[in-house]
Amino acid sequence: MADTNLMPIAGQIDPVPTARDITPREDGRVDLIGLPPARIRELFEEAGLDTRQAKLRSKQVYHWLYHRGVSEFEDMTDISKTMRPWLTDRFVIGRPHVVEAQHSTDGTRKWLLQTDDGHDYEMVFIPDADRGTLCVSSQVGCTLNCTFCHTGTMRLVRNLTPGEIVGQVMLARDALGEWPKGKMDFAEDEDEAEYRADGRLLTNIVMMGMGEPLYNFDNVRDALLLVMDSAGLALSKRRITLSTSGVIPMMERCGAEIGVNLAVSLHAVNKDVRDEIVPLNRKYGLEELLQACADYPGATNARRITFEYVMLKDKNDSDEDAHELVRLLKQFNLPAKVNLIPFNPWPGANYECSDPDRIRSFSNIVFEGGISAPVRTPRGRDIDAACGQLKTAAEKKSRAQRDREAAAAETSEA
Ligand code: SAH
Ligand code: SF4
């Protein structure tokens, strides 16, 4: 369970090794959530079941975990009464701990979550008329320091594990009451787990929460493979979008090994501005990035790449910028759509959002260039759930504030 390898994570300038393990459970039991089906079978064998039993039991357990969403072995009714305590003694079915759940006036919901080893992270659910989108985090914090992003002001604490990533989707299904009900026989109604727009609240997933998913590639891939597995959560890859700030070396593998829709945080059309606001650009430049997008496996006119563009007043929002954006996307012959995101403010940010007229003019130019460029309506601003506002409560306090609190606590104890 604990993976103690050091993973090279590119920082602004040089790769920094970052521990990606989690604290093993004190009771020695293994959390099954996040493990691939073959690994569950192996663990059952290692714990003493013969090959045939391990195969059968792991298939049953997997179905209960990911198709039915049960969180207690006792609820697995087609597993014998003697087997259930055997499982409970050795394994657990983990869920992220909920520290706080908030509801926005516009229906957006935000959960502050905590890992077993005490780190906070967040997930956001955004309901719309025709879909419900879960915005999932991939890391606690981020190494990349984009200047307009609140998460970017946090240091990277650690990568989330596959279980903590897929656990967000499972927790959302718990909260929304969306596990299939009905007969407990798992040979039947296999298609019941298909996520469909009709009748379901959670229909889409975006890897756009805290962190850079392509700097936690293995864990994000393993989690999304579980989310897409037709025997389990069964969410189609067409309903999943991974957003990257432009980690070029991992983009091809993302297409080949995960195959989800790609969104790229472009935000600027020339080197100087992008170097400043997305510092990763100093390492992986704009033209190289657009070429990697053109090479992205699976990008077609039917499955276009989304280019995210945050609207920052007097920084990247001129008509010339809009024309240059169209020119670049055409130069690389990209099946593209542009998502214009009004800048969401956060305390201490050095930017302002562009004026509505400016955003409209920018959007019109891109549309006239033949590329769709809707303006995204900010959601959940009142609970700090909008793009780029995620930053966990513990981290929100400045060091000075924490020092003051510590001093006050010491004084009151004395
Ligand atoms: N790290 C990944 C995914 C998470 S950020 C990435 O950068 O793509 C999700 C999107 O929100 C990105 O496009 C990001 O640039 C954008 N964003 C960050 N801060 C924002 C802010 N304050 N206002 C609006 N959008 C923001
Ligand atoms: Fe990290 Fe994305 Fe925020 Fe940049 S925009 S700091 S990559 S989370």
CSV table of C-alpha atoms and ligand atoms in Angstrom, one decimal:
chain,number,residue,atom,x,y,z
A,1,MET,CA,0.0,0.0,0.0
A,2,ALA,CA,2.7,2.5,1.0
A,3,ASP,CA,4.9,3.4,-1.9
A,4,THR,CA,8.0,5.1,-0.6
A,5,ASN,CA,9.7,5.7,-3.9
A,6,LEU,CA,10.7,9.3,-4.5
A,7,MET,CA,9.1,10.7,-7.6
A,8,PRO,CA,10.9,13.4,-9.6
A,9,ILE,CA,8.5,16.3,-9.9
A,10,ALA,CA,9.5,19.2,-12.1
A,11,GLY,CA,9.4,22.4,-10.2
A,12,GLN,CA,9.7,25.8,-11.7
A,13,ILE,CA,13.3,25.3,-12.5
A,14,ASP,CA,14.6,21.8,-11.6
A,15,PRO,CA,12.9,18.5,-10.7
A,16,VAL,CA,12.5,18.1,-6.9
A,17,PRO,CA,12.0,14.6,-5.4
A,18,THR,CA,8.8,14.4,-3.5
A,19,ALA,CA,7.7,11.6,-1.3
A,20,ARG,CA,4.4,10.2,-2.6
A,21,ASP,CA,3.8,7.6,0.1
A,22,ILE,CA,1.0,7.6,2.6
A,23,THR,CA,1.3,6.6,6.2
A,24,PRO,CA,0.4,2.9,6.5
A,25,ARG,CA,-2.6,2.2,8.7
A,26,GLU,CA,-1.6,1.5,12.3
A,27,ASP,CA,-3.9,-1.5,12.5
A,28,GLY,CA,-2.1,-3.2,9.6
A,29,ARG,CA,-5.2,-3.6,7.5
A,30,VAL,CA,-5.1,-2.8,3.8
A,31,ASP,CA,-7.5,-0.4,2.2
A,32,LEU,CA,-8.9,-2.0,-0.9
A,33,ILE,CA,-10.1,1.2,-2.6
A,34,GLY,CA,-7.8,2.3,-5.4
A,35,LEU,CA,-6.3,-1.1,-6.0
A,36,PRO,CA,-6.6,-2.7,-9.4
A,37,PRO,CA,-8.8,-5.9,-9.5
A,38,ALA,CA,-5.7,-8.1,-10.0
A,39,ARG,CA,-4.1,-6.7,-6.9
A,40,ILE,CA,-7.1,-7.5,-4.8
A,41,ARG,CA,-7.0,-11.1,-6.0
A,42,GLU,CA,-3.3,-11.3,-5.2
A,43,LEU,CA,-3.9,-9.9,-1.7
A,44,PHE,CA,-6.6,-12.5,-1.1
A,45,GLU,CA,-4.2,-15.3,-2.1
A,46,GLU,CA,-1.4,-13.9,0.1
A,47,ALA,CA,-3.9,-13.9,3.0
A,48,GLY,CA,-4.5,-17.6,2.5
A,49,LEU,CA,-7.3,-18.2,0.0
A,50,ASP,CA,-6.6,-20.7,-2.8
A,51,THR,CA,-6.5,-19.5,-6.4
A,52,ARG,CA,-10.0,-20.4,-7.2
A,53,GLN,CA,-11.5,-18.8,-4.1
A,54,ALA,CA,-9.3,-15.7,-4.4
A,55,LYS,CA,-10.6,-15.2,-8.0
A,56,LEU,CA,-14.2,-15.7,-7.1
A,57,ARG,CA,-14.1,-13.6,-3.9
A,58,SER,CA,-12.1,-10.8,-5.4
A,59,LYS,CA,-14.6,-10.5,-8.3
A,60,GLN,CA,-17.5,-10.4,-5.8
A,61,VAL,CA,-15.8,-7.9,-3.6
A,62,TYR,CA,-14.9,-5.7,-6.5
A,63,HIS,CA,-18.5,-5.6,-7.7
A,64,TRP,CA,-19.7,-4.6,-4.2
A,65,LEU,CA,-17.1,-1.9,-3.9
A,66,TYR,CA,-17.4,-0.2,-7.3
A,67,HIS,CA,-20.8,-1.2,-8.6
A,68,ARG,CA,-22.8,-1.1,-5.4
A,69,GLY,CA,-20.7,1.3,-3.4
A,70,VAL,CA,-21.0,-0.6,-0.1
A,71,SER,CA,-18.6,0.5,2.6
A,72,GLU,CA,-18.9,-2.5,5.0
A,73,PHE,CA,-18.0,-6.1,4.3
A,74,GLU,CA,-21.0,-7.1,6.3
A,75,ASP,CA,-23.3,-5.7,3.6
A,76,MET,CA,-21.9,-8.0,0.9
A,77,THR,CA,-24.8,-10.4,1.1
A,78,ASP,CA,-23.7,-13.0,-1.4
A,79,ILE,CA,-20.5,-13.6,0.6
A,80,SER,CA,-20.8,-16.2,3.3
A,81,LYS,CA,-21.3,-15.0,6.9
A,82,THR,CA,-18.0,-16.6,8.0
A,83,MET,CA,-16.1,-14.9,5.1
A,84,ARG,CA,-17.2,-11.4,6.0
A,85,PRO,CA,-15.4,-11.2,9.4
A,86,TRP,CA,-12.3,-12.7,7.7
A,87,LEU,CA,-12.3,-9.8,5.3
A,88,THR,CA,-13.0,-7.2,8.0
A,89,ASP,CA,-10.0,-8.5,10.0
A,90,ARG,CA,-7.7,-7.9,7.1
A,91,PHE,CA,-9.1,-5.2,4.9
A,92,VAL,CA,-10.9,-1.9,5.0
A,93,ILE,CA,-13.1,0.0,2.5
A,94,GLY,CA,-11.8,3.6,2.7
A,95,ARG,CA,-13.5,6.8,2.0
A,96,PRO,CA,-12.0,10.3,2.3
A,97,HIS,CA,-12.9,11.8,5.6
A,98,VAL,CA,-15.3,14.8,5.2
A,99,VAL,CA,-14.1,17.8,7.3
A,100,GLU,CA,-16.7,20.1,6.0
A,101,ALA,CA,-19.5,20.1,3.3
A,102,GLN,CA,-20.7,23.5,1.9
A,103,HIS,CA,-23.6,24.4,-0.3
A,104,SER,CA,-23.5,27.4,-2.6
A,105,THR,CA,-26.6,29.5,-3.3
A,106,ASP,CA,-26.2,28.4,-7.0
A,107,GLY,CA,-26.3,24.6,-6.1
A,108,THR,CA,-22.6,24.1,-6.2
A,109,ARG,CA,-21.3,21.9,-3.4
A,110,LYS,CA,-17.8,21.8,-2.0
A,111,TRP,CA,-16.3,19.3,0.3
A,112,LEU,CA,-13.2,19.8,2.4
A,113,LEU,CA,-11.7,16.3,2.7
A,114,GLN,CA,-8.9,14.9,4.8
A,115,THR,CA,-6.5,12.0,4.1
A,116,ASP,CA,-5.7,9.4,6.7
A,117,ASP,CA,-2.4,11.1,7.5
A,118,GLY,CA,-4.1,14.4,8.1
A,119,HIS,CA,-3.8,16.4,4.8
A,120,ASP,CA,-6.7,18.6,3.6
A,121,TYR,CA,-7.9,18.7,0.0
A,122,GLU,CA,-11.1,19.6,-1.8
A,123,MET,CA,-13.6,18.5,-4.3
A,124,VAL,CA,-16.5,20.4,-5.9
A,125,PHE,CA,-19.8,19.3,-7.5
A,126,ILE,CA,-21.3,21.6,-10.1
A,127,PRO,CA,-24.9,20.8,-11.1
A,128,ASP,CA,-26.2,22.0,-14.5
A,129,ALA,CA,-29.4,21.5,-16.4
A,130,ASP,CA,-28.1,18.7,-18.5
A,131,ARG,CA,-25.2,17.4,-16.5
A,132,GLY,CA,-23.5,17.3,-13.2
A,133,THR,CA,-19.7,17.7,-13.0
A,134,LEU,CA,-17.4,16.6,-10.2
A,135,CYS,CA,-14.2,18.6,-10.1
A,136,VAL,CA,-11.6,16.2,-8.6
A,137,SER,CA,-8.2,17.0,-7.0
A,138,SER,CA,-5.0,15.1,-7.9
A,139,GLN,CA,-2.6,16.6,-5.4
A,140,VAL,CA,-2.6,18.3,-2.0
A,141,GLY,CA,-1.2,21.7,-3.2
A,142,CYS,CA,0.7,22.1,-6.4
A,143,THR,CA,4.4,22.6,-7.4
A,144,LEU,CA,3.6,25.0,-10.2
A,145,ASN,CA,2.9,28.5,-8.8
A,146,CYS,CA,0.7,29.9,-11.6
A,147,THR,CA,0.4,33.5,-10.4
A,148,PHE,CA,-3.4,33.8,-10.7
A,149,CYS,CA,-4.2,30.5,-8.9
A,150,HIS,CA,-4.8,30.2,-5.3
A,151,THR,CA,-3.7,26.5,-5.1
A,152,GLY,CA,-0.5,27.7,-6.7
A,153,THR,CA,0.4,29.6,-3.5
A,154,MET,CA,0.4,26.4,-1.5
A,155,ARG,CA,3.5,24.3,-1.5
A,156,LEU,CA,3.0,20.7,-2.8
A,157,VAL,CA,2.2,18.6,0.3
A,158,ARG,CA,1.9,15.3,-1.5
A,159,ASN,CA,0.4,13.4,-4.4
A,160,LEU,CA,-3.0,11.9,-3.8
A,161,THR,CA,-3.1,8.1,-4.0
A,162,PRO,CA,-5.4,6.2,-6.5
A,163,GLY,CA,-7.7,5.4,-3.6
A,164,GLU,CA,-7.9,9.1,-2.6
A,165,ILE,CA,-8.7,10.1,-6.1
A,166,VAL,CA,-11.3,7.4,-7.0
A,167,GLY,CA,-12.5,7.9,-3.4
A,168,GLN,CA,-13.7,11.4,-4.3
A,169,VAL,CA,-16.0,10.0,-7.0
A,170,MET,CA,-17.3,7.3,-4.6
A,171,LEU,CA,-17.9,9.8,-1.9
A,172,ALA,CA,-19.8,12.0,-4.3
A,173,ARG,CA,-22.0,9.1,-5.3
A,174,ASP,CA,-22.6,8.4,-1.6
A,175,ALA,CA,-23.6,12.0,-1.0
A,176,LEU,CA,-25.8,12.2,-4.0
A,177,GLY,CA,-27.4,8.8,-3.3
A,178,GLU,CA,-26.5,7.4,-6.7
A,179,TRP,CA,-25.4,3.8,-6.2
A,180,PRO,CA,-27.5,1.3,-8.1
A,181,LYS,CA,-30.1,-0.3,-5.9
A,182,GLY,CA,-32.2,-3.4,-6.6
A,183,LYS,CA,-31.4,-7.0,-6.6
A,184,MET,CA,-28.1,-8.0,-5.0
A,185,ASP,CA,-27.3,-10.6,-7.6
A,186,PHE,CA,-24.3,-9.3,-9.5
A,187,ALA,CA,-24.8,-11.3,-12.6
A,188,GLU,CA,-27.9,-9.3,-13.4
A,189,ASP,CA,-28.4,-5.6,-14.3
A,190,GLU,CA,-24.7,-5.1,-15.2
A,191,ASP,CA,-25.6,-2.2,-17.3
A,192,GLU,CA,-27.3,-0.5,-14.4
A,193,ALA,CA,-23.9,1.1,-13.5
A,194,GLU,CA,-23.7,3.0,-16.8
A,195,TYR,CA,-23.6,6.7,-16.0
A,196,ARG,CA,-26.2,8.4,-18.1
A,197,ALA,CA,-27.3,12.0,-18.2
A,198,ASP,CA,-30.9,11.0,-17.7
A,199,GLY,CA,-31.8,10.6,-14.0
A,200,ARG,CA,-28.2,10.9,-12.8
A,201,LEU,CA,-26.8,13.9,-11.1
A,202,LEU,CA,-23.1,13.0,-11.4
A,203,THR,CA,-22.5,12.5,-15.1
A,204,ASN,CA,-19.0,14.1,-15.8
A,205,ILE,CA,-15.6,14.3,-14.1
A,206,VAL,CA,-13.0,17.0,-14.6
A,207,MET,CA,-9.5,16.6,-13.2
A,208,MET,CA,-9.4,20.4,-12.4
A,209,GLY,CA,-9.3,20.5,-8.6
A,210,MET,CA,-6.1,21.0,-6.7
A,211,GLY,CA,-2.9,20.0,-8.3
A,212,GLU,CA,-1.3,19.2,-11.6
A,213,PRO,CA,-2.7,15.7,-12.7
A,214,LEU,CA,0.2,15.0,-15.1
A,215,TYR,CA,2.7,15.4,-12.2
A,216,ASN,CA,0.9,12.5,-10.5
A,217,PHE,CA,0.5,10.5,-13.6
A,218,ASP,CA,0.5,6.9,-12.4
A,219,ASN,CA,-1.9,7.5,-9.5
A,220,VAL,CA,-4.3,9.6,-11.7
A,221,ARG,CA,-4.2,6.9,-14.4
A,222,ASP,CA,-4.8,4.1,-12.0
A,223,ALA,CA,-7.7,6.0,-10.4
A,224,LEU,CA,-9.3,6.9,-13.8
A,225,LEU,CA,-9.0,3.3,-15.0
A,226,LEU,CA,-11.1,2.3,-12.0
A,227,VAL,CA,-13.6,5.1,-12.7
A,228,MET,CA,-13.9,4.0,-16.4
A,229,ASP,CA,-14.1,0.2,-15.7
A,230,SER,CA,-17.4,-1.1,-17.1
A,231,ALA,CA,-17.6,-3.7,-14.3
A,232,GLY,CA,-17.5,-0.9,-11.7
A,233,LEU,CA,-18.1,2.8,-11.7
A,234,ALA,CA,-18.4,2.7,-15.5
A,235,LEU,CA,-18.1,6.3,-16.4
A,236,SER,CA,-17.2,6.7,-20.1
A,237,LYS,CA,-13.9,8.3,-21.0
A,238,ARG,CA,-15.9,10.8,-23.1
A,239,ARG,CA,-17.3,12.2,-19.9
A,240,ILE,CA,-13.9,12.7,-18.3
A,241,THR,CA,-11.6,15.7,-18.9
A,242,LEU,CA,-8.1,16.0,-17.6
A,243,SER,CA,-6.7,19.5,-17.4
A,244,THR,CA,-3.0,20.2,-17.6
A,245,SER,CA,-1.0,23.4,-17.4
A,246,GLY,CA,1.2,21.9,-20.1
A,247,VAL,CA,3.4,19.0,-18.9
A,248,ILE,CA,4.4,18.0,-22.4
A,249,PRO,CA,6.4,14.9,-21.7
A,250,MET,CA,3.3,13.2,-20.1
A,251,MET,CA,0.7,14.3,-22.6
A,252,GLU,CA,1.2,11.4,-25.1
A,253,ARG,CA,1.0,8.8,-22.3
A,254,CYS,CA,-2.1,10.5,-21.0
A,255,GLY,CA,-3.8,10.0,-24.4
A,256,ALA,CA,-2.5,6.4,-24.9
A,257,GLU,CA,-2.9,5.1,-21.3
A,258,ILE,CA,-6.0,7.0,-20.1
A,259,GLY,CA,-7.6,8.2,-23.3
A,260,VAL,CA,-9.8,10.9,-21.7
A,261,ASN,CA,-10.6,14.4,-23.1
A,262,LEU,CA,-7.8,16.8,-22.7
A,263,ALA,CA,-8.0,20.4,-21.5
A,264,VAL,CA,-4.9,22.7,-21.6
A,265,SER,CA,-4.5,25.7,-19.5
A,266,LEU,CA,-3.1,28.1,-22.2
A,267,HIS,CA,-3.9,31.5,-20.7
A,268,ALA,CA,-1.6,33.5,-22.9
A,269,VAL,CA,-0.4,33.6,-26.5
A,270,ASN,CA,3.1,34.9,-26.2
A,271,LYS,CA,6.2,33.8,-24.3
A,272,ASP,CA,6.6,36.8,-22.0
A,273,VAL,CA,3.1,36.7,-20.6
A,274,ARG,CA,2.9,32.9,-20.4
A,275,ASP,CA,6.3,32.8,-18.7
A,276,GLU,CA,5.0,35.2,-16.1
A,277,ILE,CA,1.6,33.7,-15.4
A,278,VAL,CA,2.2,30.0,-16.0
A,279,PRO,CA,5.9,29.6,-15.0
A,280,LEU,CA,6.0,26.1,-16.4
A,281,ASN,CA,6.2,27.8,-19.8
A,282,ARG,CA,9.8,28.6,-19.1
A,283,LYS,CA,10.4,24.9,-19.2
A,284,TYR,CA,7.9,23.7,-21.8
A,285,GLY,CA,7.2,26.5,-24.3
A,286,LEU,CA,4.1,27.5,-26.1
A,287,GLU,CA,4.8,26.2,-29.6
A,288,GLU,CA,6.1,22.9,-28.3
A,289,LEU,CA,2.9,22.7,-26.2
A,290,LEU,CA,0.6,23.3,-29.2
A,291,GLN,CA,2.5,20.7,-31.2
A,292,ALA,CA,2.0,18.2,-28.3
A,293,CYS,CA,-1.7,19.0,-28.5
A,294,ALA,CA,-1.7,18.4,-32.3
A,295,ASP,CA,-0.1,15.0,-31.6
A,296,TYR,CA,-2.5,14.1,-28.7
A,297,PRO,CA,-3.9,10.6,-29.5
A,298,GLY,CA,-7.7,10.8,-29.9
A,299,ALA,CA,-8.1,14.5,-30.6
A,300,THR,CA,-10.5,14.9,-33.5
A,301,ASN,CA,-13.1,17.3,-34.5
A,302,ALA,CA,-15.6,15.2,-32.7
A,303,ARG,CA,-13.4,15.2,-29.6
A,304,ARG,CA,-11.8,18.6,-29.5
A,305,ILE,CA,-9.1,19.8,-27.1
A,306,THR,CA,-10.3,22.5,-24.7
A,307,PHE,CA,-8.0,25.5,-24.3
A,308,GLU,CA,-8.7,27.2,-21.0
A,309,TYR,CA,-8.0,30.9,-21.0
A,310,VAL,CA,-8.4,32.9,-17.8
A,311,MET,CA,-9.4,36.5,-18.4
A,312,LEU,CA,-7.0,38.9,-16.6
A,313,LYS,CA,-7.5,42.6,-17.0
A,314,ASP,CA,-4.8,44.3,-19.1
A,315,LYS,CA,-2.7,41.2,-19.0
A,316,ASN,CA,-3.9,38.7,-21.7
A,317,ASP,CA,-7.3,40.1,-22.8
A,318,SER,CA,-6.7,42.4,-25.7
A,319,ASP,CA,-8.2,42.1,-29.2
A,320,GLU,CA,-4.7,41.4,-30.5
A,321,ASP,CA,-4.4,38.5,-28.1
A,322,ALA,CA,-7.7,37.1,-29.3
A,323,HIS,CA,-6.5,37.3,-33.0
A,324,GLU,CA,-3.2,35.7,-32.1
A,325,LEU,CA,-5.0,32.9,-30.3
A,326,VAL,CA,-7.0,32.1,-33.4
A,327,ARG,CA,-3.8,32.3,-35.5
A,328,LEU,CA,-1.9,29.9,-33.3
A,329,LEU,CA,-4.7,27.3,-33.0
A,330,LYS,CA,-5.1,27.4,-36.8
A,331,GLN,CA,-1.3,27.2,-37.4
A,332,PHE,CA,-1.2,23.9,-35.5
A,333,ASN,CA,-4.5,22.8,-37.1
A,334,LEU,CA,-6.0,22.0,-33.8
A,335,PRO,CA,-9.4,20.6,-33.2
A,336,ALA,CA,-10.0,23.2,-30.5
A,337,LYS,CA,-12.6,24.9,-28.4
A,338,VAL,CA,-11.7,27.8,-26.1
A,339,ASN,CA,-13.1,28.1,-22.6
A,340,LEU,CA,-12.9,31.7,-21.4
A,341,ILE,CA,-12.8,31.7,-17.6
A,342,PRO,CA,-13.4,35.0,-15.9
A,343,PHE,CA,-10.7,35.4,-13.2
A,344,ASN,CA,-11.9,34.4,-9.8
A,345,PRO,CA,-10.4,36.6,-7.1
A,346,TRP,CA,-8.9,35.3,-3.9
A,347,PRO,CA,-7.4,37.2,-1.0
A,348,GLY,CA,-4.0,38.7,-1.9
A,349,ALA,CA,-4.3,38.0,-5.7
A,350,ASN,CA,-2.5,40.6,-7.9
A,351,TYR,CA,-5.0,40.5,-10.7
A,352,GLU,CA,-8.4,41.7,-11.6
A,353,CYS,CA,-11.0,40.1,-13.9
A,354,SER,CA,-11.4,41.6,-17.3
A,355,ASP,CA,-14.5,43.8,-17.8
A,356,PRO,CA,-17.5,42.0,-19.3
A,357,ASP,CA,-17.3,44.1,-22.5
A,358,ARG,CA,-13.7,43.1,-23.0
A,359,ILE,CA,-14.5,39.4,-22.4
A,360,ARG,CA,-17.3,39.7,-25.0
A,361,SER,CA,-15.1,41.3,-27.5
A,362,PHE,CA,-12.4,38.6,-27.0
A,363,SER,CA,-15.0,35.9,-27.3
A,364,ASN,CA,-16.5,37.3,-30.5
A,365,ILE,CA,-13.1,37.5,-32.2
A,366,VAL,CA,-12.4,33.9,-31.5
A,367,PHE,CA,-15.9,32.9,-32.6
A,368,GLU,CA,-15.4,34.8,-35.8
A,369,GLY,CA,-12.2,32.9,-36.3
A,370,GLY,CA,-14.4,29.8,-36.4
A,371,ILE,CA,-13.6,28.5,-33.0
A,372,SER,CA,-16.1,28.1,-30.2
A,373,ALA,CA,-15.3,30.4,-27.3
A,374,PRO,CA,-18.0,30.3,-24.6
A,375,VAL,CA,-17.5,32.3,-21.4
A,376,ARG,CA,-17.7,30.0,-18.4
A,377,THR,CA,-20.1,31.3,-15.7
A,378,PRO,CA,-18.3,31.3,-12.4
A,379,ARG,CA,-19.9,28.8,-10.0
A,380,GLY,CA,-19.8,28.6,-6.2
A,381,ARG,CA,-17.9,31.8,-5.7
A,382,ASP,CA,-19.6,32.4,-2.4
A,383,ILE,CA,-18.1,29.3,-0.9
A,384,ASP,CA,-14.7,29.7,-2.7
A,385,ALA,CA,-15.4,26.7,-4.9
A,386,ALA,CA,-14.8,28.4,-8.3
A,387,CYS,CA,-11.8,27.7,-10.5
A,388,GLY,CA,-8.5,28.6,-8.9
A,389,GLN,CA,-10.1,29.4,-5.5
A,390,LEU,CA,-9.3,26.0,-3.9
A,391,LYS,CA,-7.0,26.2,-1.1
A,392,THR,CA,-7.6,24.4,2.1
A,393,ALA,CA,-8.6,26.2,5.3
A,394,ALA,CA,-5.4,25.2,7.2
A,395,GLU,CA,-3.2,26.6,4.5
A,396,LYS,CA,-5.3,29.7,4.1
A,397,LYS,CA,-3.9,31.2,7.3
A,398,SER,CA,-0.7,33.0,6.8
A,399,ARG,CA,2.4,31.9,8.7
A,400,ALA,CA,2.1,35.1,10.7
A,401,GLN,CA,-1.5,34.3,11.6
A,402,ARG,CA,-0.5,30.7,12.7
A,403,ASP,CA,2.3,32.1,14.8
A,404,ARG,CA,0.0,34.6,16.5
A,405,GLU,CA,-2.5,31.7,17.2
A,406,ALA,CA,0.3,29.5,18.6
A,407,ALA,CA,1.5,32.3,20.8
A,408,ALA,CA,-2.0,33.0,22.0
A,409,ALA,CA,-2.5,29.3,22.8
A,410,GLU,CA,0.7,29.2,24.8
A,411,THR,CA,-0.2,32.3,26.7
A,412,SER,CA,-3.6,30.9,27.6
A,413,GLU,CA,-2.1,27.6,28.7
A,414,ALA,CA,0.4,29.3,30.9
B,1,SAH,N1,-3.4,22.1,-12.6
B,1,SAH,C1,-4.3,21.9,-13.7
B,1,SAH,C2,-5.7,21.7,-13.3
B,1,SAH,C3,-6.3,22.5,-12.1
B,1,SAH,S1,-6.6,24.1,-12.4
B,1,SAH,C4,-4.2,23.1,-14.7
B,1,SAH,O1,-3.6,24.1,-14.3
B,1,SAH,O2,-4.7,22.9,-15.8
B,1,SAH,C5,-8.2,24.2,-13.3
B,1,SAH,C6,-8.3,25.5,-14.2
B,1,SAH,O3,-8.6,26.6,-13.4
B,1,SAH,C7,-7.0,25.8,-14.9
B,1,SAH,O4,-7.3,26.2,-16.2
B,1,SAH,C8,-6.5,27.0,-14.1
B,1,SAH,O5,-5.6,27.7,-14.8
B,1,SAH,C9,-7.8,27.7,-13.8
B,1,SAH,N2,-7.6,28.7,-12.7
B,1,SAH,C10,-6.7,28.7,-11.8
B,1,SAH,N3,-6.9,29.8,-11.0
B,1,SAH,C11,-7.9,30.5,-11.5
B,1,SAH,C12,-8.6,31.7,-11.0
B,1,SAH,N4,-8.2,32.4,-10.0
B,1,SAH,N5,-9.6,32.1,-11.8
B,1,SAH,C13,-10.0,31.4,-12.9
B,1,SAH,N6,-9.5,30.3,-13.3
B,1,SAH,C14,-8.4,29.8,-12.6
B,2,SF4,FE1,-1.2,24.3,-10.2
B,2,SF4,FE2,-3.1,24.3,-12.1
B,2,SF4,FE3,-3.0,26.2,-10.1
B,2,SF4,FE4,-1.2,26.2,-12.0
B,2,SF4,S1,-3.4,26.6,-12.3
B,2,SF4,S2,-0.8,26.4,-9.8
B,2,SF4,S3,-0.9,24.1,-12.4
B,2,SF4,S4,-3.4,24.0,-9.9
